[in-house]
Each structure stands twice: as structure tokens, then as C-alpha cells.
CSV table of C-alpha atoms and ligand atoms in Angstrom, one decimal:
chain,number,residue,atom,x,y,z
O,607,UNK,CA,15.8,0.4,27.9
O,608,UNK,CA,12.4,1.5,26.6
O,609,UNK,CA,11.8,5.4,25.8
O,610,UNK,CA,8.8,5.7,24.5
O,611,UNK,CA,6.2,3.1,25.8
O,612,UNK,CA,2.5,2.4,24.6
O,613,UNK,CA,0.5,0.4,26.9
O,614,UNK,CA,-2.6,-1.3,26.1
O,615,UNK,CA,-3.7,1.8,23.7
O,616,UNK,CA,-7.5,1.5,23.1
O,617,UNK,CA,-9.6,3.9,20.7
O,618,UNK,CA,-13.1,3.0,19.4
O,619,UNK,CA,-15.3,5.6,17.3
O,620,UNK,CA,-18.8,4.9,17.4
O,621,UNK,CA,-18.6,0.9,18.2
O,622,UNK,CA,-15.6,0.1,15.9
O,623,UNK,CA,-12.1,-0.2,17.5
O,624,UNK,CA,-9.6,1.3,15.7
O,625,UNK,CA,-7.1,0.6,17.7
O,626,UNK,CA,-7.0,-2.4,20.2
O,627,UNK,CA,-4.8,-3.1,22.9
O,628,UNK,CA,-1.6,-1.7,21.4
O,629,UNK,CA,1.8,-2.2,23.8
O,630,UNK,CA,4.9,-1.3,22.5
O,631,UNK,CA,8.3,-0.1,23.7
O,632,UNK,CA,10.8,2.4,21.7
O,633,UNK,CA,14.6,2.4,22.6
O,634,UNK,CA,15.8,5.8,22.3
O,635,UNK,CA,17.3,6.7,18.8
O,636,UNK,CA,15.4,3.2,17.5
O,637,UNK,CA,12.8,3.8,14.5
O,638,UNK,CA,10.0,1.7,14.4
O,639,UNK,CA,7.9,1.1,11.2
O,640,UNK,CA,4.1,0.3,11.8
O,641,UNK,CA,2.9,-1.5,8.8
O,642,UNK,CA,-0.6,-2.7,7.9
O,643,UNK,CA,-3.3,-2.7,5.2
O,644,UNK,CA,-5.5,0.7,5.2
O,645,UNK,CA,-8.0,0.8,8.3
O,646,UNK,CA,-6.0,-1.4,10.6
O,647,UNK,CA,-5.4,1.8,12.8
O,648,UNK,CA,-2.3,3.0,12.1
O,649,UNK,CA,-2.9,6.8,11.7
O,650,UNK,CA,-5.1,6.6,15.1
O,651,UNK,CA,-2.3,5.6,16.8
O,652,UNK,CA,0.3,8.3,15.6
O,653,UNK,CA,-2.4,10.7,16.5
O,654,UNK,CA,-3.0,9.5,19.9
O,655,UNK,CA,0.9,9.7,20.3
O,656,UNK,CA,1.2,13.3,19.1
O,657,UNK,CA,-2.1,14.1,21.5
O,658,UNK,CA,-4.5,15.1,18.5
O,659,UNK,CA,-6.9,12.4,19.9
O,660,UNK,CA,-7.7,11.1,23.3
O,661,UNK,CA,-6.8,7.2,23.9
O,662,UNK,CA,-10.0,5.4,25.6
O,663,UNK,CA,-7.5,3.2,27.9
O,664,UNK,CA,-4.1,2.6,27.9
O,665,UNK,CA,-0.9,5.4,28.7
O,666,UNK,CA,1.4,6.7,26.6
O,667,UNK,CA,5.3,7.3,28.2
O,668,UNK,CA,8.5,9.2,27.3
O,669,UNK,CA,11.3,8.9,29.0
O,670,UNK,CA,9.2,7.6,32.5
O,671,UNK,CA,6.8,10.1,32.0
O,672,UNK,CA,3.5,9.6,31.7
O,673,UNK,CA,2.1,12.0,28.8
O,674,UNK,CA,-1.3,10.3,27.7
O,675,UNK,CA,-3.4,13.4,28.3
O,676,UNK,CA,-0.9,16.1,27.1
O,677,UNK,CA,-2.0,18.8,25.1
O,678,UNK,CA,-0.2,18.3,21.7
O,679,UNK,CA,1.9,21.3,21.9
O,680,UNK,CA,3.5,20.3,25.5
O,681,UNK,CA,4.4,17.0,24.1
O,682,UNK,CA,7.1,17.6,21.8
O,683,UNK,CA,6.8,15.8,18.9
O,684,UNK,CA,7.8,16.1,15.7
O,685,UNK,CA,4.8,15.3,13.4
O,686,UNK,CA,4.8,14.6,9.8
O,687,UNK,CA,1.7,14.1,7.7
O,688,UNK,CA,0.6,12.3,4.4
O,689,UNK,CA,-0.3,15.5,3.0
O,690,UNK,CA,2.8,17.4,4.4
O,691,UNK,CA,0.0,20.1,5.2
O,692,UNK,CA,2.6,23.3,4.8
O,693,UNK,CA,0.9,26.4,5.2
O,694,UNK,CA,0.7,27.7,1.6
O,695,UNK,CA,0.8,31.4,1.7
O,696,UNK,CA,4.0,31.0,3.9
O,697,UNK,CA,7.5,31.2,2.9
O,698,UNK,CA,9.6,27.8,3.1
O,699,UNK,CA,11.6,29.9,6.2
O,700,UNK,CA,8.3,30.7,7.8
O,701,UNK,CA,6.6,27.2,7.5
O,702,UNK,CA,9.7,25.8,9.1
O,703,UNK,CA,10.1,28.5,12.0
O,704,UNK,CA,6.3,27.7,13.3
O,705,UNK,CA,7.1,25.6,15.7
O,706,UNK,CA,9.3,27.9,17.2
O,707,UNK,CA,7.1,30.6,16.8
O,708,UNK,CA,4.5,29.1,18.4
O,709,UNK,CA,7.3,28.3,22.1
O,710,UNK,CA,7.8,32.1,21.9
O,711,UNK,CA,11.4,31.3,21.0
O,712,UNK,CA,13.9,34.8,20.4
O,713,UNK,CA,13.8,35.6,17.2
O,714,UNK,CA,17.6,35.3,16.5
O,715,UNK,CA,17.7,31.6,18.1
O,716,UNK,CA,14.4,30.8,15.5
O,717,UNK,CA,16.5,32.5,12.2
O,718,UNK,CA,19.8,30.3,13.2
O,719,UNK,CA,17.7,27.1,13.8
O,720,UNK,CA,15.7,27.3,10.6
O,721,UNK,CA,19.3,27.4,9.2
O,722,UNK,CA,20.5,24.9,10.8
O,723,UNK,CA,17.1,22.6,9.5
O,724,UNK,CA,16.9,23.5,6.2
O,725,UNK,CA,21.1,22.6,5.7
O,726,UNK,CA,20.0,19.6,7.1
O,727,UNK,CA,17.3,18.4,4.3
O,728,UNK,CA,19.6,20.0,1.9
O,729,UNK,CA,17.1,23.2,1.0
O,730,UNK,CA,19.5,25.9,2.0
O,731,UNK,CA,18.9,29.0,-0.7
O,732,UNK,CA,15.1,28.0,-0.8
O,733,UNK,CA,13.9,30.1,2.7
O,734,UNK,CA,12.1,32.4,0.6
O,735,UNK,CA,9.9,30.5,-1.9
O,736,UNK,CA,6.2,29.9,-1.3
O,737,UNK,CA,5.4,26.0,-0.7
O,738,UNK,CA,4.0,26.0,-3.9
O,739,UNK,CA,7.0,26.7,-5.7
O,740,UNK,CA,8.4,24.0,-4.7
O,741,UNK,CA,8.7,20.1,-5.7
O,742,UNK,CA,6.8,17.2,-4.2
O,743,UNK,CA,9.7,16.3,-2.8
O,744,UNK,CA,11.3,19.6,-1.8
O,745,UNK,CA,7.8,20.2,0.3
O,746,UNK,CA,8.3,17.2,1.8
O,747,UNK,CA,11.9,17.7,3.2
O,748,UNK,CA,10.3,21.8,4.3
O,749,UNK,CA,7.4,19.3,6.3
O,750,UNK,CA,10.6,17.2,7.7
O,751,UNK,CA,12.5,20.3,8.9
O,752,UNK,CA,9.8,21.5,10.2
O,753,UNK,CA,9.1,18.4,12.2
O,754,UNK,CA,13.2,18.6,13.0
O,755,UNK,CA,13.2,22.0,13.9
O,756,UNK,CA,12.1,22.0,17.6
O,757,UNK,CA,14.4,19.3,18.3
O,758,UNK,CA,11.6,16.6,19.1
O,759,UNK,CA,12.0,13.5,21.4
O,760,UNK,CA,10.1,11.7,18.9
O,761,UNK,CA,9.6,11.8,15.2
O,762,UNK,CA,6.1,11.0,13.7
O,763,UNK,CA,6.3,10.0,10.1
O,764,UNK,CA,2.5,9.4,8.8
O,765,UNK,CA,2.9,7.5,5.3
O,766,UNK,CA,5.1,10.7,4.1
O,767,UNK,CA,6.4,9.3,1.3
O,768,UNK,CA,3.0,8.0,-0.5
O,769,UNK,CA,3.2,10.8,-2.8
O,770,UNK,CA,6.1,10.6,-4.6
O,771,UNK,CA,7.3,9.2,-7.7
O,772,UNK,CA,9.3,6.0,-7.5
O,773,UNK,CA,12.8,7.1,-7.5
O,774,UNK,CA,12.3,10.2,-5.4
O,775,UNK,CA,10.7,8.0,-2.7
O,776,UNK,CA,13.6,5.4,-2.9
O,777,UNK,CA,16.1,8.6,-2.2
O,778,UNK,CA,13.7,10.5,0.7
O,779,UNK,CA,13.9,6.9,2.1
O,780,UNK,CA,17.9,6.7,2.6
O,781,UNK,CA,18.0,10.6,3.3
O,782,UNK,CA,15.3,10.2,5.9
O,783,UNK,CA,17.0,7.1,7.2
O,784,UNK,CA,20.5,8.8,7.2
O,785,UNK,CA,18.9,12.2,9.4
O,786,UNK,CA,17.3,9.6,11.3
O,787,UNK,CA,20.5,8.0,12.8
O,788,UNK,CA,22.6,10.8,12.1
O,789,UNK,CA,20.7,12.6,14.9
O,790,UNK,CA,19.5,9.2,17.0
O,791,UNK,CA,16.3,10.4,17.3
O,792,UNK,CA,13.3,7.9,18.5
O,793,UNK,CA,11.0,7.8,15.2
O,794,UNK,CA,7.7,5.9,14.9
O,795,UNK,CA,6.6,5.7,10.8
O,796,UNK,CA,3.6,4.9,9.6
O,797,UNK,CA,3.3,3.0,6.2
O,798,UNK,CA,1.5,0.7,4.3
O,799,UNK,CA,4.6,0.3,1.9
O,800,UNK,CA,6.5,-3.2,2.7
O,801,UNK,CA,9.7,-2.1,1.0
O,802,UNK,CA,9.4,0.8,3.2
O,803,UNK,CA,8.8,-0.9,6.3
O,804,UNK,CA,11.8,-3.8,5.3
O,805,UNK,CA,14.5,-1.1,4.5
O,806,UNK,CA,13.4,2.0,6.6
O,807,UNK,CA,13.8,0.4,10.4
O,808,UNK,CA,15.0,-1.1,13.1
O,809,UNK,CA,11.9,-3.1,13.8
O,810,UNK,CA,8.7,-3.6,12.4
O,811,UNK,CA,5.6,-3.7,13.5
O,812,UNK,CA,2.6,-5.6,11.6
O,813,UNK,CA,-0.6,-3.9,12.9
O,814,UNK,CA,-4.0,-6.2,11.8
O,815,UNK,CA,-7.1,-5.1,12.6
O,816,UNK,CA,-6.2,-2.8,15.3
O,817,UNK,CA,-3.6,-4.7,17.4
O,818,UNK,CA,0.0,-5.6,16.4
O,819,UNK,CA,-0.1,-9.1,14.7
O,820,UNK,CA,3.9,-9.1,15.0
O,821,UNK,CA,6.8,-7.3,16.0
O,822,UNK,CA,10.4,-7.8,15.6
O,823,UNK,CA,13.7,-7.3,13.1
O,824,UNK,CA,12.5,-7.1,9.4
O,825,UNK,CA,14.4,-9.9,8.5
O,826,UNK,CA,12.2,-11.9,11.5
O,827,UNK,CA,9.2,-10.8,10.0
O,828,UNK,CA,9.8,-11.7,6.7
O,829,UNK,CA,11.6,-15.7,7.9
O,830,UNK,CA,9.4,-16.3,10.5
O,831,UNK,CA,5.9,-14.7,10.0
O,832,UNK,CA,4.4,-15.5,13.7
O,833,UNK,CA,0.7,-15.4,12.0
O,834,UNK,CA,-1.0,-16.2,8.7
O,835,UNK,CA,-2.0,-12.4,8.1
O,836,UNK,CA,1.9,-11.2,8.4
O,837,UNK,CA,3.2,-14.7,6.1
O,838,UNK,CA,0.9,-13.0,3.4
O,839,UNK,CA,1.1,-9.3,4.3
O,840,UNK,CA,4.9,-8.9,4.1
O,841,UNK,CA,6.5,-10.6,1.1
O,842,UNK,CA,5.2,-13.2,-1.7
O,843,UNK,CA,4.2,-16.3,-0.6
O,844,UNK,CA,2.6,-19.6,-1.9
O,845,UNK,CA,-0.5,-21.0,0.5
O,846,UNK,CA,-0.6,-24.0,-0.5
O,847,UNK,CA,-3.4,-26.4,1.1
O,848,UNK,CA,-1.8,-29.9,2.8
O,849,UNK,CA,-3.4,-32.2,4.9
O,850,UNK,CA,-2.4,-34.2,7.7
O,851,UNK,CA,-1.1,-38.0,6.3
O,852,UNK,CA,-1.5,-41.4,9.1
O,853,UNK,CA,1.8,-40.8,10.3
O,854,UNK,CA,1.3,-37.5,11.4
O,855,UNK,CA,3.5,-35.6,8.5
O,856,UNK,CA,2.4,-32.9,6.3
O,857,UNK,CA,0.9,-34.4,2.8
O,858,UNK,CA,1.2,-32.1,0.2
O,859,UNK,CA,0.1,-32.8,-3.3
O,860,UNK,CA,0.2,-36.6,-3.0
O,861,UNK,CA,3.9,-36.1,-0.9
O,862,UNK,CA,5.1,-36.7,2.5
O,863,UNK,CA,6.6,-33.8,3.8
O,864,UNK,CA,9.4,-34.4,6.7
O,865,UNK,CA,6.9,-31.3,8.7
O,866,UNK,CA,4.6,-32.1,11.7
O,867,UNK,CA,0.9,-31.3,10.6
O,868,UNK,CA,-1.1,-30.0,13.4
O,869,UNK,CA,-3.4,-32.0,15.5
O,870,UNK,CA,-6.9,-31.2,14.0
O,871,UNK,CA,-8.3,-28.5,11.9
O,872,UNK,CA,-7.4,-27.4,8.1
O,873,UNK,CA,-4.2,-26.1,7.1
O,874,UNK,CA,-2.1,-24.4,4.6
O,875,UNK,CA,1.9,-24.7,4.2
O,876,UNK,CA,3.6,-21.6,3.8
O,877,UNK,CA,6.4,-21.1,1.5
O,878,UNK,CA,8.7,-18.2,-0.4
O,879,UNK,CA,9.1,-18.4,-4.3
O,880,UNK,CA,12.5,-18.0,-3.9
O,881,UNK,CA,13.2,-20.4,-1.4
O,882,UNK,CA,11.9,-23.4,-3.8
O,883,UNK,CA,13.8,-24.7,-6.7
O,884,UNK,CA,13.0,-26.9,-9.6
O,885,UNK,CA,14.8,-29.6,-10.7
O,886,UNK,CA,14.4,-32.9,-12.7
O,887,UNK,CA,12.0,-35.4,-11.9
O,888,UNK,CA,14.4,-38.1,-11.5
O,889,UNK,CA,16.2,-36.3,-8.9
O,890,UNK,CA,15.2,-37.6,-5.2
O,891,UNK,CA,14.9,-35.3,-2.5
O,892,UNK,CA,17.6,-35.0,0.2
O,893,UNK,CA,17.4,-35.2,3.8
O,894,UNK,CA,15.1,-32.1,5.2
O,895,UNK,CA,14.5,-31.3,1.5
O,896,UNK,CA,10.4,-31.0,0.8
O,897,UNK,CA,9.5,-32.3,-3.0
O,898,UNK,CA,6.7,-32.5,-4.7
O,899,UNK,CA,5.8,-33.1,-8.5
O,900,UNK,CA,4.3,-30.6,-11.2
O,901,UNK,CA,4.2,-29.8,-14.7
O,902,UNK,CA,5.3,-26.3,-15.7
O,903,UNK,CA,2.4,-24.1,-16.9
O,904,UNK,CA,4.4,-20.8,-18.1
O,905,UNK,CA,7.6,-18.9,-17.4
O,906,UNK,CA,7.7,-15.8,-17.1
O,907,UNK,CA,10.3,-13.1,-17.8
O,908,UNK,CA,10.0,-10.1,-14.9
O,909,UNK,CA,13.3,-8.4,-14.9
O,910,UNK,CA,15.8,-9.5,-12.5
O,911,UNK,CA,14.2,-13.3,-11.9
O,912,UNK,CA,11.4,-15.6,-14.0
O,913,UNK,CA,8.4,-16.6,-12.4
O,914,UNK,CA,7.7,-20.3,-12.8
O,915,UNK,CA,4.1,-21.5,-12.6
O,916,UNK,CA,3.8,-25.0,-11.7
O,917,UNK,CA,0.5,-27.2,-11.6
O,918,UNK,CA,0.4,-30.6,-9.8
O,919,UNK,CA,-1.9,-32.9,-8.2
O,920,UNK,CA,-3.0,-30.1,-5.1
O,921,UNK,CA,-3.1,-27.2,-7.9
O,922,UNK,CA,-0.7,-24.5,-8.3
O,923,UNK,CA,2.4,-22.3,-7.1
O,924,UNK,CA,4.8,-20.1,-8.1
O,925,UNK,CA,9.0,-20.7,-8.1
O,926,UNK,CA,10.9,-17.1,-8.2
O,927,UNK,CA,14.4,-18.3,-10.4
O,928,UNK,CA,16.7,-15.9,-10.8
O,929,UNK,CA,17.2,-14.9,-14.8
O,930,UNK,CA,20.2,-16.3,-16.1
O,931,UNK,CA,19.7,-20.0,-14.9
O,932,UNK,CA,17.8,-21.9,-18.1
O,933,UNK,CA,13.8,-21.6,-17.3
O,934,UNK,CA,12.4,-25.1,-17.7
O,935,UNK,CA,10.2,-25.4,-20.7
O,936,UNK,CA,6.6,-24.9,-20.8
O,937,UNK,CA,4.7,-28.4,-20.3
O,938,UNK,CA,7.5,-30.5,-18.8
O,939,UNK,CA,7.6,-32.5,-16.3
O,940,UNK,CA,9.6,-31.4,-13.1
O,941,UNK,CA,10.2,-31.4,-9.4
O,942,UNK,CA,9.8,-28.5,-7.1
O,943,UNK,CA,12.1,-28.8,-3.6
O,944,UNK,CA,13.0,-26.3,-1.2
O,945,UNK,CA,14.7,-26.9,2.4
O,946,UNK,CA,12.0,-28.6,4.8
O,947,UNK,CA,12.9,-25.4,7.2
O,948,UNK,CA,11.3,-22.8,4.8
O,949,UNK,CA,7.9,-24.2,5.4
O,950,UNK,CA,5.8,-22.6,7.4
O,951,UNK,CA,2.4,-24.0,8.5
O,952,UNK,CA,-0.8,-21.9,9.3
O,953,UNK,CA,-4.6,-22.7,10.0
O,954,UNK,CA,-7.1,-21.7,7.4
O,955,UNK,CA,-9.3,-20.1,9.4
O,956,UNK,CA,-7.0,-18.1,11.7
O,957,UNK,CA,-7.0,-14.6,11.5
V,1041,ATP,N1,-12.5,10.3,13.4
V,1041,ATP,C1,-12.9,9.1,13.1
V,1041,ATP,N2,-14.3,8.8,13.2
V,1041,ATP,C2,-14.7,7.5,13.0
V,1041,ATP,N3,-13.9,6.5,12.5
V,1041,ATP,C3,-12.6,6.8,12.3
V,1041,ATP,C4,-12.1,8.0,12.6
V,1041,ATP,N4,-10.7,8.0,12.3
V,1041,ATP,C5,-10.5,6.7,12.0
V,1041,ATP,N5,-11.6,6.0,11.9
V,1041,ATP,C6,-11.7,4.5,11.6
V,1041,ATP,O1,-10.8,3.8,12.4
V,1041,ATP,C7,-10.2,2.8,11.6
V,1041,ATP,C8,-8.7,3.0,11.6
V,1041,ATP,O2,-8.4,4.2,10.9
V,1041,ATP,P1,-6.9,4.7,10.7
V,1041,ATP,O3,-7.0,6.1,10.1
V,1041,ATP,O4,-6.1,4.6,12.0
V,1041,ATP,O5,-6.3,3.7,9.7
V,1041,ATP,P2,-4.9,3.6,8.9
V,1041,ATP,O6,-4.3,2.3,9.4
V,1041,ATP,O7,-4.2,4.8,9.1
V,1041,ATP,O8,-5.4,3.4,7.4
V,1041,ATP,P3,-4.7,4.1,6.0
V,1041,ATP,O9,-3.6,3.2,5.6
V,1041,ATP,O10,-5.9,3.9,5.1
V,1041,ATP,O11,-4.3,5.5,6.3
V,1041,ATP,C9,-10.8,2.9,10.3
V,1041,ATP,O12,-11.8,1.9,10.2
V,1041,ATP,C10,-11.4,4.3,10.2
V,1041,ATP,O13,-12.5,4.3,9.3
V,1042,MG,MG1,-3.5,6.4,7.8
């Protein structure tokens, strides 16, 4: 059952589309990540959601209703921004009682609710300090509970964690994830942060030039990439150009690959660096194995896997081994393999 429902959203500014024909349904409780490279309109959205700006076309539901022109305060939403955008000469207590403030709420009700919202992003003690005494990442947990505070039915996240350092980010992730489903509260997040997006939510959302290019499971979007854009927006991938051999198969790099090649038109096959595997030349490939033949250019050392460069007769790609298992030495010979199923084959000019 859908919640919150986006049908065929439409914004243009001048004669650019920002946003193009975005649909999308929400379950209740379910957090959705929209994901995208900067300008693909994923901040217009969020703000057409939270009624900042006006859609062109299209409706915007909760629960059955129809809210597209809603003034932003009857809507209910919990909004977070990049810039957390606290209100600096308040206190932390203040800055998360606005909201409250601003529904005329009793005064009592507001004190035991800001409470309640700062125990919740662990800042209890805090109420008094001026955003400015605070951490990055303490102002951003005052910007959550002020978001929680009014008890939204949804939760708008705009690329809130950009700002912090590595490790703090990594923990606001699980803590905002935890609040998240501790409370079951419909969340839409905006980032352009894969890692984010992969570990963050239930689903995922690729937008691409103003419309969704792809939505599903993380793990969906990262096996089975439904477009070119999302095989090279989420995750590393090699694109290797193939062409189409007599019989109708895939030939890469001199190779017959057990893969249909489409009809007409130029192509590229799609495939993981740590789905392939090298091994020695004199070792055939199985059944609904794909092989071809390279020499090794360099390996590379990055932490928790070595990166394998490997030239052969259609240029060059890149195996992902995991360190530990002996890196093939610089100039051999060698075969590269990977299961025929890991392939993934796109048009070159597709969008
Ligand atoms: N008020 C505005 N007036 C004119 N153009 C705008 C306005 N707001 C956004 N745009 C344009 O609409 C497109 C989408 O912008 P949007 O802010 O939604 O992108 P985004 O996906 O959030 O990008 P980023 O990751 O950089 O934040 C961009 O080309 C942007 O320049
Ligand atoms: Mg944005």
C-alpha cells in the first residue's frame, strides 16, 4: 500500500526541466533514497514535496489525500536541509521548539516534546547552547529533532550529511537509519553519495536528468542496472566495447562470449571488477564462463583488495582481487573470466 505517491511531477524554470515526469509510491515507514549526479533535480523534488515550490503538472498524495498545492506549513513535513539552516541566535531548545511554536502548541506540551526530541538524537544537557557552540554533527542531530519534533508523516532529508567528516557521517548514517525505523516513519533522502544511498534505504531511486532512470532494492540496482547511466552511476564498472560476431554472440577482444549481442547498433558489455577473476592462460573457460586474454599492466595495492589492470586485444579493464590471494606479476600473460551472467550489455549511445 502506497502512502505517499508522486505522480507525473513536472517543474521547468525558464525552459529547462528540472524535474520530468516523476511517479513514485512510498509505503508507510519505507525510506526512499533519491540518488543522482548534481542538477538531475533532486532538491526540486524534495521542495515540491515539502510545498516550497509549486509543481507545473503532476499531484502529490499522503495517505489518499491530495496535498500538491498545500501551503508548506499545513503539510507536515519534516524537512532537513544541506545546510541544517538553524537559526543561530537561538538556543538548541528554541531552534527545536519552532515548529511547535509556530502550531500555537501549549507551552508545557512544546517543553516535554523538545525533551522528548533531543533524548532522541542523544543531545539531552545541550537545550541551552547557541547553534554555534555546537559540532557539525551536534547541529545536525538539533536540525533532525527539529524535523522530528512535530511528529511528521514524512521526513525530508536533503543531502544532510555532505558536511561531515568521514567517520561522523558513517555514524549519523546508522543513528539516522536506527530513528528512522525505530519510529517507522515514511522518509524520502536526497543524496548524491552511493554508499549512502546502498546502506541508508529500502529502495533506491536513480534520478537522471530529471526523471527516475531506476528504482528498486539497492542490491537490484547495483546487479541489474536497468540503464547504462545507473550500470555506471552506482558502483565500478568496466565498459568494455564488443561487437556482434556471425553467429549472433557477443565478440569481445577477439572472444566469443556465450551472450546474445543485440540486433544492430554499437554496444558495450558491462561488467563488475570484482565479479571477474584472473587465472592462467592455459586454463579453458567453463560452461557460462566469459574469457578473454590480456597481459597484466600493473597491480595495485588499495587496502582491502588490488586493482589488476589488464590490456588485451580490445584495450583495457580493471579486476578488483581481494589482497591476500598472490597478485599476478606485472607483464604476464593471463586469462580474465567471470560468470557469463555478470555481463551486462548496453548501447553506446543510450542515455
Ligand atoms: N530556482 C531555480 N531557478 C532556475 N533554475 C533552477 C532553480 N532551482 C533549480 N534549478 C535548476 O534545476 C535543475 C535541478 O536542480 P536541483 O537543485 O533539483 O538539482 P539537484 O539534483 O538537487 O543537484 P545537487 O546535487 O547539485 O544539489 C538544475 O539544472 C538547476 O540549475
Ligand atoms: Mg540539491
Amino acid at each position: 500500500m502506497s502512502y505517499l505517491e508522486l505522480a507525473g511531477l513536472q517543474k521547468r524554470f525558464g525552459n529547462a526541466t528540472a524535474v520530468d515526469d516523476v511517479s513514485l509510491s512510498v509505503a508507510k515507514g519505507e525510506a526512499v533514497a533519491l540518488l543522482g549526479p548534481s542538477g538531475c533535480g533532486k532538491t526540486t523534488t524534495l521542495r515540491m514535496l515539502a510545498g516550497l515550490i509549486e509543481p507545473d503538472r503532476g499531484t502529490i498524495r499522503i495517505d489518499g489525500a491530495e496535498i500538491t498545492r498545500l501551503p508548506a506549513h499545513r503539510r507536515n513535513m519534516g524537512y532537513v536541509f544541506q545546510s541544517y539552516a538553524l537559526f543561530p541566535h537561538l538556543s538548541v531548545a528554541r531552534n527545536v521548539a519552532f515548529g511547535l511554536e509556530e502550531r500555537g502548541r501549549p507551552k508545557a506540551e512544546i517543553a516535554r516534546q523538545v525533551e522528548e526530541a533531543l533524548a532522541l538524537v542523544r543531545l539531552s544537557g545541550l537545550d541551552a547552547r547557541r547553534p554555534r557552540e555546537l559540532s557539525g554533527g551536534q547541529q545536525q542531530r538539533v536540525a533532525l529533532a527539529r524535523a522530528l519534533v512535530i511528529h511528521p508523516s514524512v521526513l525530508l532529508l536533503d543531502e544532510s550529511l555532505s558536511n561531515l567528516d568521514a567517520k561522523l557521517r558513517d555514524a549519523m548514517r546508522h543513528e539516522i537509519r536506527s530513528i528512522q525505523r525505530a519510529l517507522g516513519i515514511t522518509t524520502l533522502f536526497v543524496t548524491h553519495d552511493q554508499v549512502e544511498a546502498l546502506t541508508m534505504c529500502d529502495r533506491i531511486a536513480v534520478m537522471h536528468r530529471g526523471r527516475i532512470a531506476q528504482i528498486g532494492a539497492p542490491e537490484e540496482i547495483y546487479e541489474k542496472p536497468a540503464t547504462r547511466f545507473v550500470a555506471e552511476f552506482v558502483g565500478r564498472a568496466n565498459a568494455l566495447p564488443a561487437e556482434r560476431g556471425p553467429d549472433g554472440q557477443v565478440r569481445l577482444w577477439n572472444e566469443t562470449l556465450a551472450l546474445a549481442a543485440p540486433a544492430d547498433g554499437s554496444f558495450d558489455v558491462f561488467v563488475r571488477p570484482q565479479r571477474m577473476r584472473i587465472v592462467p592462460v592455459s586454463e579453458p573457460a567453463g560452461p557460462d564462463t566469459a574469457r578473454v586474454a590480456g597481459r597484466v599492466l600493473r597491480s595495485v595495492f588499495v587496502g582491502d583488495h588490488v586493482e589488476v589492470l589488464v590490456e588485451g586485444a580490445g584495450g583495457q579493464l580493471t579486476v578488483e582481487m581481494p589482497s591476500g590471494s598472490p597478485a599476478p606479476a606485472e607483464g604476464s600473460e593471463v586469462a580474465v573470466v567471470w560468470p557469463a551472467t555478470e555481463s551486462r550489455v548496453f548501447a553506446r549511445e543510450a542515455p
